[in-house]
Short mmCIF file of C-alpha atoms in Angstrom, two decimals:
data_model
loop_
_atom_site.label_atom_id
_atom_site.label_comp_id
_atom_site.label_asym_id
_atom_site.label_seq_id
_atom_site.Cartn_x
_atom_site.Cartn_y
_atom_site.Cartn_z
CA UNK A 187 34.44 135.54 -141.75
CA UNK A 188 35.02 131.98 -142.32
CA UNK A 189 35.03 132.24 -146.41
CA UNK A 190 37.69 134.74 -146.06
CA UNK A 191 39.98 132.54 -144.20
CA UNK A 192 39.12 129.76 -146.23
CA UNK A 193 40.22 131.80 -149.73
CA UNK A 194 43.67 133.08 -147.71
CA UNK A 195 44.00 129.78 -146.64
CA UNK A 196 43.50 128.28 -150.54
CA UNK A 197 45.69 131.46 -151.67
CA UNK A 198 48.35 129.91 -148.99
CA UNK A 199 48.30 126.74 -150.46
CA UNK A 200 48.57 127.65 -153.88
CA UNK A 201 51.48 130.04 -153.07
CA UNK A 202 53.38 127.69 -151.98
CA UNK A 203 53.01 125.42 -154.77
CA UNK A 204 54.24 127.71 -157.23
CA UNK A 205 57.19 128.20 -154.80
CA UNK A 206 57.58 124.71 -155.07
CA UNK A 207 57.47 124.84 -158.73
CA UNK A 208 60.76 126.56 -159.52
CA UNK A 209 62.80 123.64 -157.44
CA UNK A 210 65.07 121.96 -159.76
CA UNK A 211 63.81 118.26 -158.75
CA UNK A 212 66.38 117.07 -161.44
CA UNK A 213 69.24 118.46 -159.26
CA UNK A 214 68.48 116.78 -155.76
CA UNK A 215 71.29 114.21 -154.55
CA UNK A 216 68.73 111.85 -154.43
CA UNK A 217 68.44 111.71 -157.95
CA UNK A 218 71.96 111.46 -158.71
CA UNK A 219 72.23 108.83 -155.59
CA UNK A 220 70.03 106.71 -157.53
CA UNK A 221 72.49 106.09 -160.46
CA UNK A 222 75.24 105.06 -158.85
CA UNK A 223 76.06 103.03 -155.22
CA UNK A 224 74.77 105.56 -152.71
CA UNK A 225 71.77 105.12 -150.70
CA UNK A 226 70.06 107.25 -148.45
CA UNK A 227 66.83 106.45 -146.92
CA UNK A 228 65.83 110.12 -145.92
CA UNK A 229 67.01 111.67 -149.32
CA UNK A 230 64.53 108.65 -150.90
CA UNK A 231 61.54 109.47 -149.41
CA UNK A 232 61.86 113.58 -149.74
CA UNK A 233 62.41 112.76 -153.74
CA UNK A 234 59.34 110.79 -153.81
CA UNK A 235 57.19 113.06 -151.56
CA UNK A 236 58.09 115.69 -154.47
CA UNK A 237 56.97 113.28 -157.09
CA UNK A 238 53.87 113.03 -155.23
CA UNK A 239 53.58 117.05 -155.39
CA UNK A 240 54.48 117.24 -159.10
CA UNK A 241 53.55 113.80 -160.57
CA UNK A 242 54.42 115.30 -164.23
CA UNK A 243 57.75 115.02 -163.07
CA UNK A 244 57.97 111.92 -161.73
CA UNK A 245 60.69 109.59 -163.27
CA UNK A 246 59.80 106.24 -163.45
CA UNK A 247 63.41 104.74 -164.15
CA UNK A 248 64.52 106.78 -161.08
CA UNK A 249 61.63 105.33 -158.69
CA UNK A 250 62.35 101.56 -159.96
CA UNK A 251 66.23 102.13 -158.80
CA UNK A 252 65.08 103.22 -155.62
CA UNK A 253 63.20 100.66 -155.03
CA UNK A 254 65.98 97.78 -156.70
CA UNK A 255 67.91 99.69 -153.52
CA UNK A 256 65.26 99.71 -150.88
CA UNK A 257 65.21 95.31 -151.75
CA UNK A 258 69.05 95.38 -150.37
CA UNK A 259 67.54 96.53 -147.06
CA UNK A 260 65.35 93.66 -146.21
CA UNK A 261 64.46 92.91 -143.86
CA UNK A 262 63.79 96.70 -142.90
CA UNK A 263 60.93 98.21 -144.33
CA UNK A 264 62.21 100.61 -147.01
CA UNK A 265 60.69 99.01 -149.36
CA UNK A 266 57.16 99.30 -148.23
CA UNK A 267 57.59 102.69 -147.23
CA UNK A 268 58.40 103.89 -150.48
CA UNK A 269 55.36 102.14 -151.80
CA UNK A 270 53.09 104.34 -149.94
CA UNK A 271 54.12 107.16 -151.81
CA UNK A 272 54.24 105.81 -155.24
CA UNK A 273 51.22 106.06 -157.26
CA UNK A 274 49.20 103.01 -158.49
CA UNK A 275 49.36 103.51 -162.00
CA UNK A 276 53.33 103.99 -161.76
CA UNK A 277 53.57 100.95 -159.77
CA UNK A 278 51.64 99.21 -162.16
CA UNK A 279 53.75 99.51 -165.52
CA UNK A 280 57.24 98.72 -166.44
CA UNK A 281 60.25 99.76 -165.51
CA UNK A 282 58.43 99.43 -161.69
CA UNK A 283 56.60 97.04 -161.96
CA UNK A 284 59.04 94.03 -162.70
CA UNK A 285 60.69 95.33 -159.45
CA UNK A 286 57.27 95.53 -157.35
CA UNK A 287 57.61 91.67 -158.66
CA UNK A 288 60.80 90.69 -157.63
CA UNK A 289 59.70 92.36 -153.87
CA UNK A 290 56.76 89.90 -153.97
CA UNK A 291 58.85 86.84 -154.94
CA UNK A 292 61.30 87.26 -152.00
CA UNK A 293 58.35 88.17 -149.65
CA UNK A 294 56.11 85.08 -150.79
CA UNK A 295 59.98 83.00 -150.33
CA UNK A 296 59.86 82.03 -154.04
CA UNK A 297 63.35 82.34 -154.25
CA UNK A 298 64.37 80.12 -157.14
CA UNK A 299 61.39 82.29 -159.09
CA UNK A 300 62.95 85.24 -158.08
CA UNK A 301 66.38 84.69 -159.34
CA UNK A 302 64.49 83.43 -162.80
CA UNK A 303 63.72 86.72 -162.89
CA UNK A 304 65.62 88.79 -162.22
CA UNK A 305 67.88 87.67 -165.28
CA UNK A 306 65.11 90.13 -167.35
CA UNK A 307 65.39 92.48 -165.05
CA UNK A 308 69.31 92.40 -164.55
CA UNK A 309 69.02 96.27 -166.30
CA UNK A 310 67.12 97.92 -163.03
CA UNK A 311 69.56 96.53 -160.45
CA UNK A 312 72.46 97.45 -162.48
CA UNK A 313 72.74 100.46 -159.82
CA UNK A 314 72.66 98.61 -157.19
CA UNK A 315 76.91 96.97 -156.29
CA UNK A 316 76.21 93.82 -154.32
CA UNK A 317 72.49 93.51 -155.31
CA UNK A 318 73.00 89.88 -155.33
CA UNK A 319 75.26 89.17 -152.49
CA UNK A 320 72.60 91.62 -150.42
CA UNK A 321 69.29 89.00 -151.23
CA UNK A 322 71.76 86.25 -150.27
CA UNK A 323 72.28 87.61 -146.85
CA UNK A 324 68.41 88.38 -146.31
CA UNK A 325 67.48 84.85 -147.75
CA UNK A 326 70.54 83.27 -145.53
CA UNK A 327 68.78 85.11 -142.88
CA UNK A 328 65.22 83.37 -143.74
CA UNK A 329 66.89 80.40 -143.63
CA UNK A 330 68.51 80.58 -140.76
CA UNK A 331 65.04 81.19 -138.76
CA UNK A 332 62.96 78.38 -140.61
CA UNK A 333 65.70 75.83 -140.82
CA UNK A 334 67.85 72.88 -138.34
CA UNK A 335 69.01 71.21 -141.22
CA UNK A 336 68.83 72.08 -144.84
CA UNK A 337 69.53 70.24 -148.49
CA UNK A 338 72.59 71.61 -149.82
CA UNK A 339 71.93 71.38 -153.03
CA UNK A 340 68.94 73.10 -152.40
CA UNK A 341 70.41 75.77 -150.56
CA UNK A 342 72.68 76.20 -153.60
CA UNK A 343 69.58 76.60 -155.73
CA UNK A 344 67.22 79.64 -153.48
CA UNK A 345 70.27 81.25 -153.08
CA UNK A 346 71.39 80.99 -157.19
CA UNK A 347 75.06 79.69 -156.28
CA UNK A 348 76.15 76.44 -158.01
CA UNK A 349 79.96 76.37 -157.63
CA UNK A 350 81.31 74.30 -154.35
CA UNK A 351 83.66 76.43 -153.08
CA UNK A 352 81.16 79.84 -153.34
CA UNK A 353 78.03 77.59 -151.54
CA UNK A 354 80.98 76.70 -148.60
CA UNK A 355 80.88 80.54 -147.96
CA UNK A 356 78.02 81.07 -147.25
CA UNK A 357 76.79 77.34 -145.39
CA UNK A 358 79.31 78.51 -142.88
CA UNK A 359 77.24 81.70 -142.38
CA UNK A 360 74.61 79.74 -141.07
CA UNK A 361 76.39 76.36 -139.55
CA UNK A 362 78.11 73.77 -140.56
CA UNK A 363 78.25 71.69 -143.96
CA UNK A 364 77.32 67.88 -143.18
CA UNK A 365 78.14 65.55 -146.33
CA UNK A 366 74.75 66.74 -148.52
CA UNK A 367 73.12 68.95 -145.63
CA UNK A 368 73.51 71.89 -143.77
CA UNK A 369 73.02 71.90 -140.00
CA UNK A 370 72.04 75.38 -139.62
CA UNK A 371 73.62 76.88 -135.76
CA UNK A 372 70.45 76.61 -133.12
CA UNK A 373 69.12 79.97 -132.08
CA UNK A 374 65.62 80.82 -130.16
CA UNK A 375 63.80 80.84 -133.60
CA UNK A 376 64.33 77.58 -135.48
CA UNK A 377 63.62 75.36 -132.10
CA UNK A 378 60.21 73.90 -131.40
CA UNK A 379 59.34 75.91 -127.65
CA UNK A 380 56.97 74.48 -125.23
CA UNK A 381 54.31 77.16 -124.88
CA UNK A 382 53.54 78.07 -121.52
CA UNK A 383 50.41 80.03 -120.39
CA UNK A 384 50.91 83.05 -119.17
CA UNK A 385 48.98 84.61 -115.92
CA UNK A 386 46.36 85.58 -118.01
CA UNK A 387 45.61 82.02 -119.63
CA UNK A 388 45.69 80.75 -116.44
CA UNK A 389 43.43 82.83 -115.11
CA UNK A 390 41.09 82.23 -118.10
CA UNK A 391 41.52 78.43 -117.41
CA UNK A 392 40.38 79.13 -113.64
CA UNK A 393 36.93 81.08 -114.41
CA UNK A 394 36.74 78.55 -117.02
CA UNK A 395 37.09 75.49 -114.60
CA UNK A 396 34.71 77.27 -112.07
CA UNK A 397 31.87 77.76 -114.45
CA UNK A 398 32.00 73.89 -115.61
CA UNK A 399 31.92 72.92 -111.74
CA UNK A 400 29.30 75.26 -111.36
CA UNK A 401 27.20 74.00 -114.55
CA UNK A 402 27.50 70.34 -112.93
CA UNK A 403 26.08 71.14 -109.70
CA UNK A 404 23.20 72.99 -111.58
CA UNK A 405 22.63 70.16 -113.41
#
């Protein structure tokens, strides 16, 4: 009958979760990839799909170094992935929350806010090698979409670099240095395009001139 598949079926389930149980989650390589430099997208997501099975166990210093790691990606999308799997009231509380912060401030482009604070939450990213130099490349990378010419000073300031000779380094990433700007190299993204209609526009612009001509001879 149907109850008795639906008590093998809840026997199956529960079965498997005491399986489950007995798996060391403080021995997967994720875990120890998440105090040092590694990184591994994959490994990330099966640790936090566990977390999501045994939420007792979840380690909240371990998901906010994920996530200081998943910020070096942008612009991919590891960041928001992992969000889907981490529960709201983790999320909402320290040590994750200053990071789910910092994610906000470089998608909203409040750069200089972001580098403001990041210097309380230096701590989390500590994990992370080249944290820093890794938000200057994505923020470069803003820039170079948005941008034909640029103030160098504040270039200097979104990306948190004062000294001359480190700014040079990275203008030339993204053009050329000219006196107090930065001519930023022309691509497909940071020109103003004509926009052309496409056959369907057109078309809509035909039916739409025929039923005006057609109105007037009405009227």
């Amino acid at each position: 009958t149907l109850s008795f598949f639906k008590r093998r079926h809840r026997h199956a389930i529960a079965t498997r979760r005491e399986t489950m149980s007995d798996l060391d989650i403080e021995r997967i390589p994720a875990l120890e990839a998440a105090s040092n430099g590694a990184y591994d997208l994959d490994e990330n997501l099966m640790l936090l799909k566990l977390y999501q099975f045994f939420p007792e166990k979840a380690n909240a210093p371990v998901i906010a170094r994920v996530l200081a790691k998943a910020l070096m990606q942008l612009p991919g999308n590891d960041f928001l992935l992992y969000m889907y799997l981490i529960p709201e009231r983790v999320a909402t509380e320290a040590p994750v929350l200053p990071v789910v912060e910092l994610s906000a401030r470089l998608e909203s482009c409040q750069f200089q806010a972001f580098w403001a604070d990041l210097v309380t939450s230096r701590e989390l990213v500590s994990c992370a090698p080249g944290f820093d130099d890794a938000i200057r490349k994505y923020i470069l990378g803003i820039v170079a979409l948005t941008y034909q010419i640029i103030d160098l000073k504040y270039l200097g300031e979104i990306l948190n670099v004062s000294e001359a000779s480190a700014l040079d380094k990275y203008t030339n990433q993204i053009g050329k240095r000219e006196g107090d700007k930065v001519r930023v190299t022309l691509s497909d993204d940071n020109q103003a395009k004509v926009k052309e209609l496409d056959d369907v526009s057109d078309s809509r612009t035909n039916d739409l001139a025929k039923a005006i001509r057609a109105m007037n001879r009405v009227i």
